[in-house]
Amino acid sequence: MSDPFSVRDRVVIVTGASSGLGAQFARALHRSGAQVVAIARRKDRLDELAAECPGLEGRALDVTDDEGCAALVADVLAAHGRVDGLVNNAGMGHPTPAISESLEEFRRVLDVNLTSVFHLARLVAPSMIERRHGSIVNIASIYGLGSTYPIGDASYTSSKAAVVNLTRDLAGQWGKHGVRVNAIAPGFFRSEMAEELFTNDKVHQRITLATPMRRTGEPGELDGALLFLLSDASSFVTGQTIAVDGGWTTH
C-alpha cells in the first residue's frame, strides 16, 4: 500500500455539512481527493461550500426525512456505482434541565442524533456488503461517554451514548462482510451548537482547566481521525470510538 491513509476517489457522504465540524470534514475529504456528497438542510450554506470546493456535490436534505435519505443513497449509487464512506455527523442539542425538557424535544433530538444514524447506515450497508468494502464513521461526543454536569442535556447525552453502542453493534453485525463501523467522540470544538461554550468566559475557562492539554480543539484536529477511519490505514479497526478531546475523558 503506497499510502494507506489515502481516500482519493472514494465516494463519501457527509451529513450536517453546512457548518462546523461537518463543513470541516467535507473540506478535509475534498482536499484529500475524495468525491464528497455533502448533506445539510441549508442549501445556501451548501452552495457556499461547493463554490469553495469545486466538484463537491451538495444536497439539501433533512436527515429525518426517511424517504429523502433513501432517494439520496439511490441517487449516489446510480451516479457513482458505490458508496465508500458515510460520515454521520448531523446532530442537534439544546442544554435544558431534564425537568424542563418536553417529551417532544427529547424525541426530536433522538430522531436527529440517533435514528437518522441508524437509517443512513442501513441504507448504505447493502451496497458495501455486496462489495465487501466500506467504512461508516459516526460522530458521537465525549458527552456520550459521560454526563454534561453541571450543564444538563439528557437528550443529547442519551443520543450520543446510544450512537457509541449502535456503532459497536453494527460493527459486530457487518464486520464479516468487510464493512467497518467506528465513531469519533469530539471534545470541545467551536461550532454553531457549541458557541456559548466559547463566548461565555467562565464556562470556557472551566472547560480548559478540566482539559489536560489546557485548551479546546482547533479546526482540523479531527481530520486525522476521520481520514484514518475512512482509509485503509484502519482496515482492521471496527467497533471503536476514538475520543479526540485533549484528554478530557481521562478523568
PDB file of C-alpha atoms in Angstrom:
ATOM      1  CA  MET A   1       0.000   0.000   0.000  1.00  0.00           C
ATOM      2  CA  SER A   2       1.711   3.202  -1.147  1.00  0.00           C
ATOM      3  CA  ASP A   3      -0.428   5.478   1.025  1.00  0.00           C
ATOM      4  CA  PRO A   4      -2.682   3.634   3.466  1.00  0.00           C
ATOM      5  CA  PHE A   5      -4.259   6.934   4.569  1.00  0.00           C
ATOM      6  CA  SER A   6      -5.426   7.841   1.053  1.00  0.00           C
ATOM      7  CA  VAL A   7      -9.117   8.446   0.385  1.00  0.00           C
ATOM      8  CA  ARG A   8      -8.544   9.647  -3.172  1.00  0.00           C
ATOM      9  CA  ASP A   9     -11.502   8.976  -5.487  1.00  0.00           C
ATOM     10  CA  ARG A  10     -13.565   7.432  -2.703  1.00  0.00           C
ATOM     11  CA  VAL A  11     -17.236   8.391  -2.650  1.00  0.00           C
ATOM     12  CA  VAL A  12     -18.113   9.706   0.796  1.00  0.00           C
ATOM     13  CA  ILE A  13     -21.427  11.057   2.070  1.00  0.00           C
ATOM     14  CA  VAL A  14     -21.136  13.648   4.871  1.00  0.00           C
ATOM     15  CA  THR A  15     -24.246  14.764   6.760  1.00  0.00           C
ATOM     16  CA  GLY A  16     -24.623  18.005   8.680  1.00  0.00           C
ATOM     17  CA  ALA A  17     -22.150  19.609   6.286  1.00  0.00           C
ATOM     18  CA  SER A  18     -23.460  23.175   6.228  1.00  0.00           C
ATOM     19  CA  SER A  19     -21.308  24.407   9.117  1.00  0.00           C
ATOM     20  CA  GLY A  20     -18.998  23.487  11.969  1.00  0.00           C
ATOM     21  CA  LEU A  21     -17.499  20.022  12.084  1.00  0.00           C
ATOM     22  CA  GLY A  22     -19.449  18.765   9.077  1.00  0.00           C
ATOM     23  CA  ALA A  23     -18.169  21.527   6.807  1.00  0.00           C
ATOM     24  CA  GLN A  24     -14.643  20.907   8.101  1.00  0.00           C
ATOM     25  CA  PHE A  25     -14.964  17.171   7.385  1.00  0.00           C
ATOM     26  CA  ALA A  26     -16.200  17.894   3.851  1.00  0.00           C
ATOM     27  CA  ARG A  27     -13.282  20.264   3.199  1.00  0.00           C
ATOM     28  CA  ALA A  28     -10.725  17.803   4.549  1.00  0.00           C
ATOM     29  CA  LEU A  29     -12.063  14.969   2.412  1.00  0.00           C
ATOM     30  CA  HIS A  30     -12.220  17.203  -0.667  1.00  0.00           C
ATOM     31  CA  ARG A  31      -8.611  18.304  -0.169  1.00  0.00           C
ATOM     32  CA  SER A  32      -7.640  14.653   0.123  1.00  0.00           C
ATOM     33  CA  GLY A  33      -9.177  13.812  -3.228  1.00  0.00           C
ATOM     34  CA  ALA A  34     -12.434  12.172  -2.177  1.00  0.00           C
ATOM     35  CA  GLN A  35     -15.677  12.660  -4.074  1.00  0.00           C
ATOM     36  CA  VAL A  36     -17.766  14.316  -1.377  1.00  0.00           C
ATOM     37  CA  VAL A  37     -21.550  14.338  -1.270  1.00  0.00           C
ATOM     38  CA  ALA A  38     -22.403  16.969   1.354  1.00  0.00           C
ATOM     39  CA  ILE A  39     -25.810  16.836   3.016  1.00  0.00           C
ATOM     40  CA  ALA A  40     -27.473  19.543   5.118  1.00  0.00           C
ATOM     41  CA  ARG A  41     -30.745  21.422   5.453  1.00  0.00           C
ATOM     42  CA  ARG A  42     -29.403  24.845   4.426  1.00  0.00           C
ATOM     43  CA  LYS A  43     -28.938  24.977   0.668  1.00  0.00           C
ATOM     44  CA  ASP A  44     -27.269  28.408   0.732  1.00  0.00           C
ATOM     45  CA  ARG A  45     -24.518  27.079   3.003  1.00  0.00           C
ATOM     46  CA  LEU A  46     -24.039  24.040   0.778  1.00  0.00           C
ATOM     47  CA  ASP A  47     -23.758  26.306  -2.266  1.00  0.00           C
ATOM     48  CA  GLU A  48     -21.022  28.285  -0.491  1.00  0.00           C
ATOM     49  CA  LEU A  49     -19.204  25.056   0.379  1.00  0.00           C
ATOM     50  CA  ALA A  50     -19.478  23.783  -3.209  1.00  0.00           C
ATOM     51  CA  ALA A  51     -18.068  27.072  -4.510  1.00  0.00           C
ATOM     52  CA  GLU A  52     -15.144  26.690  -2.135  1.00  0.00           C
ATOM     53  CA  CYS A  53     -14.625  23.013  -3.058  1.00  0.00           C
ATOM     54  CA  PRO A  54     -15.055  22.543  -6.828  1.00  0.00           C
ATOM     55  CA  GLY A  55     -16.529  19.147  -7.631  1.00  0.00           C
ATOM     56  CA  LEU A  56     -18.180  18.727  -4.246  1.00  0.00           C
ATOM     57  CA  GLU A  57     -21.835  17.722  -4.535  1.00  0.00           C
ATOM     58  CA  GLY A  58     -24.285  19.420  -2.203  1.00  0.00           C
ATOM     59  CA  ARG A  59     -27.809  18.274  -1.479  1.00  0.00           C
ATOM     60  CA  ALA A  60     -30.328  19.998   0.781  1.00  0.00           C
ATOM     61  CA  LEU A  61     -31.917  17.332   2.943  1.00  0.00           C
ATOM     62  CA  ASP A  62     -33.193  16.872   6.480  1.00  0.00           C
ATOM     63  CA  VAL A  63     -31.746  13.599   7.791  1.00  0.00           C
ATOM     64  CA  THR A  64     -35.064  12.837   9.483  1.00  0.00           C
ATOM     65  CA  ASP A  65     -36.716  12.692   6.046  1.00  0.00           C
ATOM     66  CA  ASP A  66     -36.713   8.901   5.634  1.00  0.00           C
ATOM     67  CA  GLU A  67     -37.809   8.875   2.005  1.00  0.00           C
ATOM     68  CA  GLY A  68     -35.423  11.692   1.127  1.00  0.00           C
ATOM     69  CA  CYS A  69     -32.493   9.794   2.632  1.00  0.00           C
ATOM     70  CA  ALA A  70     -33.413   6.667   0.686  1.00  0.00           C
ATOM     71  CA  ALA A  71     -33.628   8.682  -2.538  1.00  0.00           C
ATOM     72  CA  LEU A  72     -30.260  10.310  -1.800  1.00  0.00           C
ATOM     73  CA  VAL A  73     -28.453   6.994  -1.380  1.00  0.00           C
ATOM     74  CA  ALA A  74     -30.133   5.619  -4.506  1.00  0.00           C
ATOM     75  CA  ASP A  75     -29.013   8.690  -6.474  1.00  0.00           C
ATOM     76  CA  VAL A  76     -25.417   8.411  -5.256  1.00  0.00           C
ATOM     77  CA  LEU A  77     -25.314   4.727  -6.181  1.00  0.00           C
ATOM     78  CA  ALA A  78     -26.784   5.479  -9.600  1.00  0.00           C
ATOM     79  CA  ALA A  79     -24.290   8.281 -10.251  1.00  0.00           C
ATOM     80  CA  HIS A  80     -21.144   6.699  -8.818  1.00  0.00           C
ATOM     81  CA  GLY A  81     -21.869   2.996  -8.596  1.00  0.00           C
ATOM     82  CA  ARG A  82     -20.839   2.796  -4.959  1.00  0.00           C
ATOM     83  CA  VAL A  83     -20.638   4.474  -1.576  1.00  0.00           C
ATOM     84  CA  ASP A  84     -17.213   4.003   0.009  1.00  0.00           C
ATOM     85  CA  GLY A  85     -17.797   6.003   3.163  1.00  0.00           C
ATOM     86  CA  LEU A  86     -20.528   7.575   5.261  1.00  0.00           C
ATOM     87  CA  VAL A  87     -19.914  10.241   7.900  1.00  0.00           C
ATOM     88  CA  ASN A  88     -22.970  10.525  10.153  1.00  0.00           C
ATOM     89  CA  ASN A  89     -22.310  13.984  11.551  1.00  0.00           C
ATOM     90  CA  ALA A  90     -25.730  15.697  11.603  1.00  0.00           C
ATOM     91  CA  GLY A  91     -26.804  16.432  15.143  1.00  0.00           C
ATOM     92  CA  MET A  92     -28.503  18.832  17.489  1.00  0.00           C
ATOM     93  CA  GLY A  93     -28.709  19.662  21.162  1.00  0.00           C
ATOM     94  CA  HIS A  94     -30.166  22.325  23.418  1.00  0.00           C
ATOM     95  CA  PRO A  95     -28.924  22.214  27.032  1.00  0.00           C
ATOM     96  CA  THR A  96     -32.028  22.054  29.210  1.00  0.00           C
ATOM     97  CA  PRO A  97     -32.644  20.688  32.693  1.00  0.00           C
ATOM     98  CA  ALA A  98     -34.381  17.313  32.381  1.00  0.00           C
ATOM     99  CA  ILE A  99     -37.317  18.524  34.454  1.00  0.00           C
ATOM    100  CA  SER A 100     -37.979  21.237  31.855  1.00  0.00           C
ATOM    101  CA  GLU A 101     -37.357  19.303  28.639  1.00  0.00           C
ATOM    102  CA  SER A 102     -40.541  18.223  26.883  1.00  0.00           C
ATOM    103  CA  LEU A 103     -41.028  14.725  25.504  1.00  0.00           C
ATOM    104  CA  GLU A 104     -41.404  16.272  22.053  1.00  0.00           C
ATOM    105  CA  GLU A 105     -37.975  17.917  22.329  1.00  0.00           C
ATOM    106  CA  PHE A 106     -36.389  14.743  23.676  1.00  0.00           C
ATOM    107  CA  ARG A 107     -37.796  12.651  20.826  1.00  0.00           C
ATOM    108  CA  ARG A 108     -36.708  15.199  18.210  1.00  0.00           C
ATOM    109  CA  VAL A 109     -33.099  15.087  19.433  1.00  0.00           C
ATOM    110  CA  LEU A 110     -33.047  11.282  19.363  1.00  0.00           C
ATOM    111  CA  ASP A 111     -34.581  11.293  15.886  1.00  0.00           C
ATOM    112  CA  VAL A 112     -31.824  13.551  14.527  1.00  0.00           C
ATOM    113  CA  ASN A 113     -28.870  12.265  16.539  1.00  0.00           C
ATOM    114  CA  LEU A 114     -29.631   8.540  16.655  1.00  0.00           C
ATOM    115  CA  THR A 115     -32.426   7.321  14.395  1.00  0.00           C
ATOM    116  CA  SER A 116     -31.007   9.062  11.310  1.00  0.00           C
ATOM    117  CA  VAL A 117     -27.608   7.472  12.013  1.00  0.00           C
ATOM    118  CA  PHE A 118     -29.199   4.017  12.039  1.00  0.00           C
ATOM    119  CA  HIS A 119     -31.298   4.741   8.953  1.00  0.00           C
ATOM    120  CA  LEU A 120     -28.469   6.070   6.776  1.00  0.00           C
ATOM    121  CA  ALA A 121     -26.082   3.342   7.888  1.00  0.00           C
ATOM    122  CA  ARG A 122     -28.668   0.722   6.978  1.00  0.00           C
ATOM    123  CA  LEU A 123     -29.245   2.385   3.589  1.00  0.00           C
ATOM    124  CA  VAL A 124     -25.576   2.323   2.547  1.00  0.00           C
ATOM    125  CA  ALA A 125     -24.759  -1.065   4.074  1.00  0.00           C
ATOM    126  CA  PRO A 126     -26.233  -3.366   1.372  1.00  0.00           C
ATOM    127  CA  SER A 127     -24.016  -1.987  -1.398  1.00  0.00           C
ATOM    128  CA  MET A 128     -20.991  -2.035   0.920  1.00  0.00           C
ATOM    129  CA  ILE A 129     -21.737  -5.634   1.905  1.00  0.00           C
ATOM    130  CA  GLU A 130     -22.064  -6.590  -1.740  1.00  0.00           C
ATOM    131  CA  ARG A 131     -18.638  -5.102  -2.494  1.00  0.00           C
ATOM    132  CA  ARG A 132     -17.214  -6.321   0.844  1.00  0.00           C
ATOM    133  CA  HIS A 133     -15.767  -2.885   1.426  1.00  0.00           C
ATOM    134  CA  GLY A 134     -16.932   0.256   3.187  1.00  0.00           C
ATOM    135  CA  SER A 135     -16.406   2.461   6.218  1.00  0.00           C
ATOM    136  CA  ILE A 136     -19.060   4.195   8.298  1.00  0.00           C
ATOM    137  CA  VAL A 137     -17.950   6.865  10.769  1.00  0.00           C
ATOM    138  CA  ASN A 138     -20.493   8.062  13.318  1.00  0.00           C
ATOM    139  CA  ILE A 139     -19.857  11.319  15.134  1.00  0.00           C
ATOM    140  CA  ALA A 140     -20.579  10.742  18.809  1.00  0.00           C
ATOM    141  CA  SER A 141     -19.363  13.058  21.580  1.00  0.00           C
ATOM    142  CA  ILE A 142     -17.430  12.988  24.810  1.00  0.00           C
ATOM    143  CA  TYR A 143     -20.868  13.593  26.320  1.00  0.00           C
ATOM    144  CA  GLY A 144     -21.767  10.153  25.025  1.00  0.00           C
ATOM    145  CA  LEU A 145     -19.084   8.835  27.369  1.00  0.00           C
ATOM    146  CA  GLY A 146     -20.195  10.816  30.421  1.00  0.00           C
ATOM    147  CA  SER A 147     -22.670  13.409  31.644  1.00  0.00           C
ATOM    148  CA  THR A 148     -22.932  17.110  30.842  1.00  0.00           C
ATOM    149  CA  TYR A 149     -22.760  18.017  34.543  1.00  0.00           C
ATOM    150  CA  PRO A 150     -23.202  20.776  35.610  1.00  0.00           C
ATOM    151  CA  ILE A 151     -24.977  21.879  32.418  1.00  0.00           C
ATOM    152  CA  GLY A 152     -27.716  19.284  31.896  1.00  0.00           C
ATOM    153  CA  ASP A 153     -28.684  17.928  28.484  1.00  0.00           C
ATOM    154  CA  ALA A 154     -30.272  14.494  28.917  1.00  0.00           C
ATOM    155  CA  SER A 155     -31.490  14.060  25.342  1.00  0.00           C
ATOM    156  CA  TYR A 156     -28.091  14.886  23.847  1.00  0.00           C
ATOM    157  CA  THR A 157     -26.081  12.642  26.165  1.00  0.00           C
ATOM    158  CA  SER A 158     -28.572   9.800  25.755  1.00  0.00           C
ATOM    159  CA  SER A 159     -28.470  10.032  21.977  1.00  0.00           C
ATOM    160  CA  LYS A 160     -24.683  10.184  21.778  1.00  0.00           C
ATOM    161  CA  ALA A 161     -24.227   7.299  24.231  1.00  0.00           C
ATOM    162  CA  ALA A 162     -26.600   5.302  22.053  1.00  0.00           C
ATOM    163  CA  VAL A 163     -24.523   6.178  18.980  1.00  0.00           C
ATOM    164  CA  VAL A 164     -21.471   4.678  20.696  1.00  0.00           C
ATOM    165  CA  ASN A 165     -23.239   1.375  21.289  1.00  0.00           C
ATOM    166  CA  LEU A 166     -25.006   1.410  17.923  1.00  0.00           C
ATOM    167  CA  THR A 167     -21.534   1.704  16.413  1.00  0.00           C
ATOM    168  CA  ARG A 168     -20.405  -1.401  18.300  1.00  0.00           C
ATOM    169  CA  ASP A 169     -23.464  -3.407  17.329  1.00  0.00           C
ATOM    170  CA  LEU A 170     -23.375  -2.560  13.625  1.00  0.00           C
ATOM    171  CA  ALA A 171     -19.648  -3.309  13.593  1.00  0.00           C
ATOM    172  CA  GLY A 172     -20.404  -6.700  15.087  1.00  0.00           C
ATOM    173  CA  GLN A 173     -23.109  -7.437  12.543  1.00  0.00           C
ATOM    174  CA  TRP A 174     -21.301  -6.263   9.422  1.00  0.00           C
ATOM    175  CA  GLY A 175     -17.645  -6.969  10.157  1.00  0.00           C
ATOM    176  CA  LYS A 176     -17.732 -10.400   8.487  1.00  0.00           C
ATOM    177  CA  HIS A 177     -18.886  -8.654   5.309  1.00  0.00           C
ATOM    178  CA  GLY A 178     -15.909  -6.287   5.185  1.00  0.00           C
ATOM    179  CA  VAL A 179     -17.863  -3.253   6.391  1.00  0.00           C
ATOM    180  CA  ARG A 180     -16.300  -1.291   9.242  1.00  0.00           C
ATOM    181  CA  VAL A 181     -18.240   0.951  11.630  1.00  0.00           C
ATOM    182  CA  ASN A 182     -16.434   3.285  14.025  1.00  0.00           C
ATOM    183  CA  ALA A 183     -17.114   6.530  15.850  1.00  0.00           C
ATOM    184  CA  ILE A 184     -15.312   9.721  16.779  1.00  0.00           C
ATOM    185  CA  ALA A 185     -16.128  11.410  20.088  1.00  0.00           C
ATOM    186  CA  PRO A 186     -15.052  15.051  19.728  1.00  0.00           C
ATOM    187  CA  GLY A 187     -14.238  17.147  22.733  1.00  0.00           C
ATOM    188  CA  PHE A 188     -14.818  20.887  22.678  1.00  0.00           C
ATOM    189  CA  PHE A 189     -14.588  22.331  19.177  1.00  0.00           C
ATOM    190  CA  ARG A 190     -16.121  25.628  18.151  1.00  0.00           C
ATOM    191  CA  SER A 191     -19.366  25.280  16.194  1.00  0.00           C
ATOM    192  CA  GLU A 192     -22.766  26.915  15.997  1.00  0.00           C
ATOM    193  CA  MET A 193     -24.186  24.436  18.500  1.00  0.00           C
ATOM    194  CA  ALA A 194     -21.291  24.912  20.946  1.00  0.00           C
ATOM    195  CA  GLU A 195     -20.863  28.668  20.521  1.00  0.00           C
ATOM    196  CA  GLU A 196     -21.947  29.551  24.054  1.00  0.00           C
ATOM    197  CA  LEU A 197     -19.197  27.359  25.488  1.00  0.00           C
ATOM    198  CA  PHE A 198     -16.683  29.649  23.794  1.00  0.00           C
ATOM    199  CA  THR A 199     -18.307  33.054  24.265  1.00  0.00           C
ATOM    200  CA  ASN A 200     -19.008  32.594  27.976  1.00  0.00           C
ATOM    201  CA  ASP A 201     -15.625  33.274  29.593  1.00  0.00           C
ATOM    202  CA  LYS A 202     -16.403  31.446  32.841  1.00  0.00           C
ATOM    203  CA  VAL A 203     -17.607  28.332  31.032  1.00  0.00           C
ATOM    204  CA  HIS A 204     -14.675  28.393  28.627  1.00  0.00           C
ATOM    205  CA  GLN A 205     -12.214  28.719  31.496  1.00  0.00           C
ATOM    206  CA  ARG A 206     -13.834  25.808  33.332  1.00  0.00           C
ATOM    207  CA  ILE A 207     -13.525  23.640  30.216  1.00  0.00           C
ATOM    208  CA  THR A 208      -9.888  24.480  29.582  1.00  0.00           C
ATOM    209  CA  LEU A 209      -8.919  23.918  33.229  1.00  0.00           C
ATOM    210  CA  ALA A 210     -10.594  20.482  33.134  1.00  0.00           C
ATOM    211  CA  THR A 211      -8.781  19.526  29.923  1.00  0.00           C
ATOM    212  CA  PRO A 212      -5.275  18.106  30.447  1.00  0.00           C
ATOM    213  CA  MET A 213      -3.992  19.918  27.342  1.00  0.00           C
ATOM    214  CA  ARG A 214      -5.426  23.160  28.789  1.00  0.00           C
ATOM    215  CA  ARG A 215      -7.176  24.246  25.593  1.00  0.00           C
ATOM    216  CA  THR A 216     -10.088  23.486  23.300  1.00  0.00           C
ATOM    217  CA  GLY A 217      -9.815  21.857  19.874  1.00  0.00           C
ATOM    218  CA  GLU A 218      -8.597  23.733  16.814  1.00  0.00           C
ATOM    219  CA  PRO A 219     -10.150  23.454  13.337  1.00  0.00           C
ATOM    220  CA  GLY A 220      -8.683  20.462  11.566  1.00  0.00           C
ATOM    221  CA  GLU A 221      -7.687  18.494  14.671  1.00  0.00           C
ATOM    222  CA  LEU A 222     -10.401  15.941  13.925  1.00  0.00           C
ATOM    223  CA  ASP A 223      -9.274  15.459  10.318  1.00  0.00           C
ATOM    224  CA  GLY A 224      -6.603  12.894  11.150  1.00  0.00           C
ATOM    225  CA  ALA A 225      -9.006  10.603  12.991  1.00  0.00           C
ATOM    226  CA  LEU A 226     -11.559  10.926  10.195  1.00  0.00           C
ATOM    227  CA  LEU A 227      -9.102  10.129   7.399  1.00  0.00           C
ATOM    228  CA  PHE A 228      -7.684   7.244   9.420  1.00  0.00           C
ATOM    229  CA  LEU A 229     -11.100   5.654   9.884  1.00  0.00           C
ATOM    230  CA  LEU A 230     -12.212   6.156   6.279  1.00  0.00           C
ATOM    231  CA  SER A 231      -8.961   4.886   4.772  1.00  0.00           C
ATOM    232  CA  ASP A 232      -7.258   1.509   4.563  1.00  0.00           C
ATOM    233  CA  ALA A 233      -4.941   2.603   7.379  1.00  0.00           C
ATOM    234  CA  SER A 234      -7.687   1.391   9.734  1.00  0.00           C
ATOM    235  CA  SER A 235      -8.507  -1.776   7.767  1.00  0.00           C
ATOM    236  CA  PHE A 236      -8.522  -3.905  10.956  1.00  0.00           C
ATOM    237  CA  VAL A 237     -10.294  -1.349  13.171  1.00  0.00           C
ATOM    238  CA  THR A 238     -14.019  -1.607  13.771  1.00  0.00           C
ATOM    239  CA  GLY A 239     -16.484  -1.018  16.592  1.00  0.00           C
ATOM    240  CA  GLN A 240     -14.247   1.616  18.188  1.00  0.00           C
ATOM    241  CA  THR A 241     -14.945   5.112  19.483  1.00  0.00           C
ATOM    242  CA  ILE A 242     -11.956   7.432  19.325  1.00  0.00           C
ATOM    243  CA  ALA A 243     -12.093  10.397  21.700  1.00  0.00           C
ATOM    244  CA  VAL A 244     -10.370  13.482  20.287  1.00  0.00           C
ATOM    245  CA  ASP A 245     -10.653  15.696  23.329  1.00  0.00           C
ATOM    246  CA  GLY A 246      -7.296  16.868  24.645  1.00  0.00           C
ATOM    247  CA  GLY A 247      -7.564  14.338  27.444  1.00  0.00           C
ATOM    248  CA  TRP A 248     -10.981  15.373  28.800  1.00  0.00           C
ATOM    249  CA  THR A 249     -12.115  11.751  29.178  1.00  0.00           C
ATOM    250  CA  THR A 250      -9.038  10.765  31.193  1.00  0.00           C
ATOM    251  CA  HIS A 251     -10.784  11.860  34.394  1.00  0.00           C
TER     252      HIS A 251
END
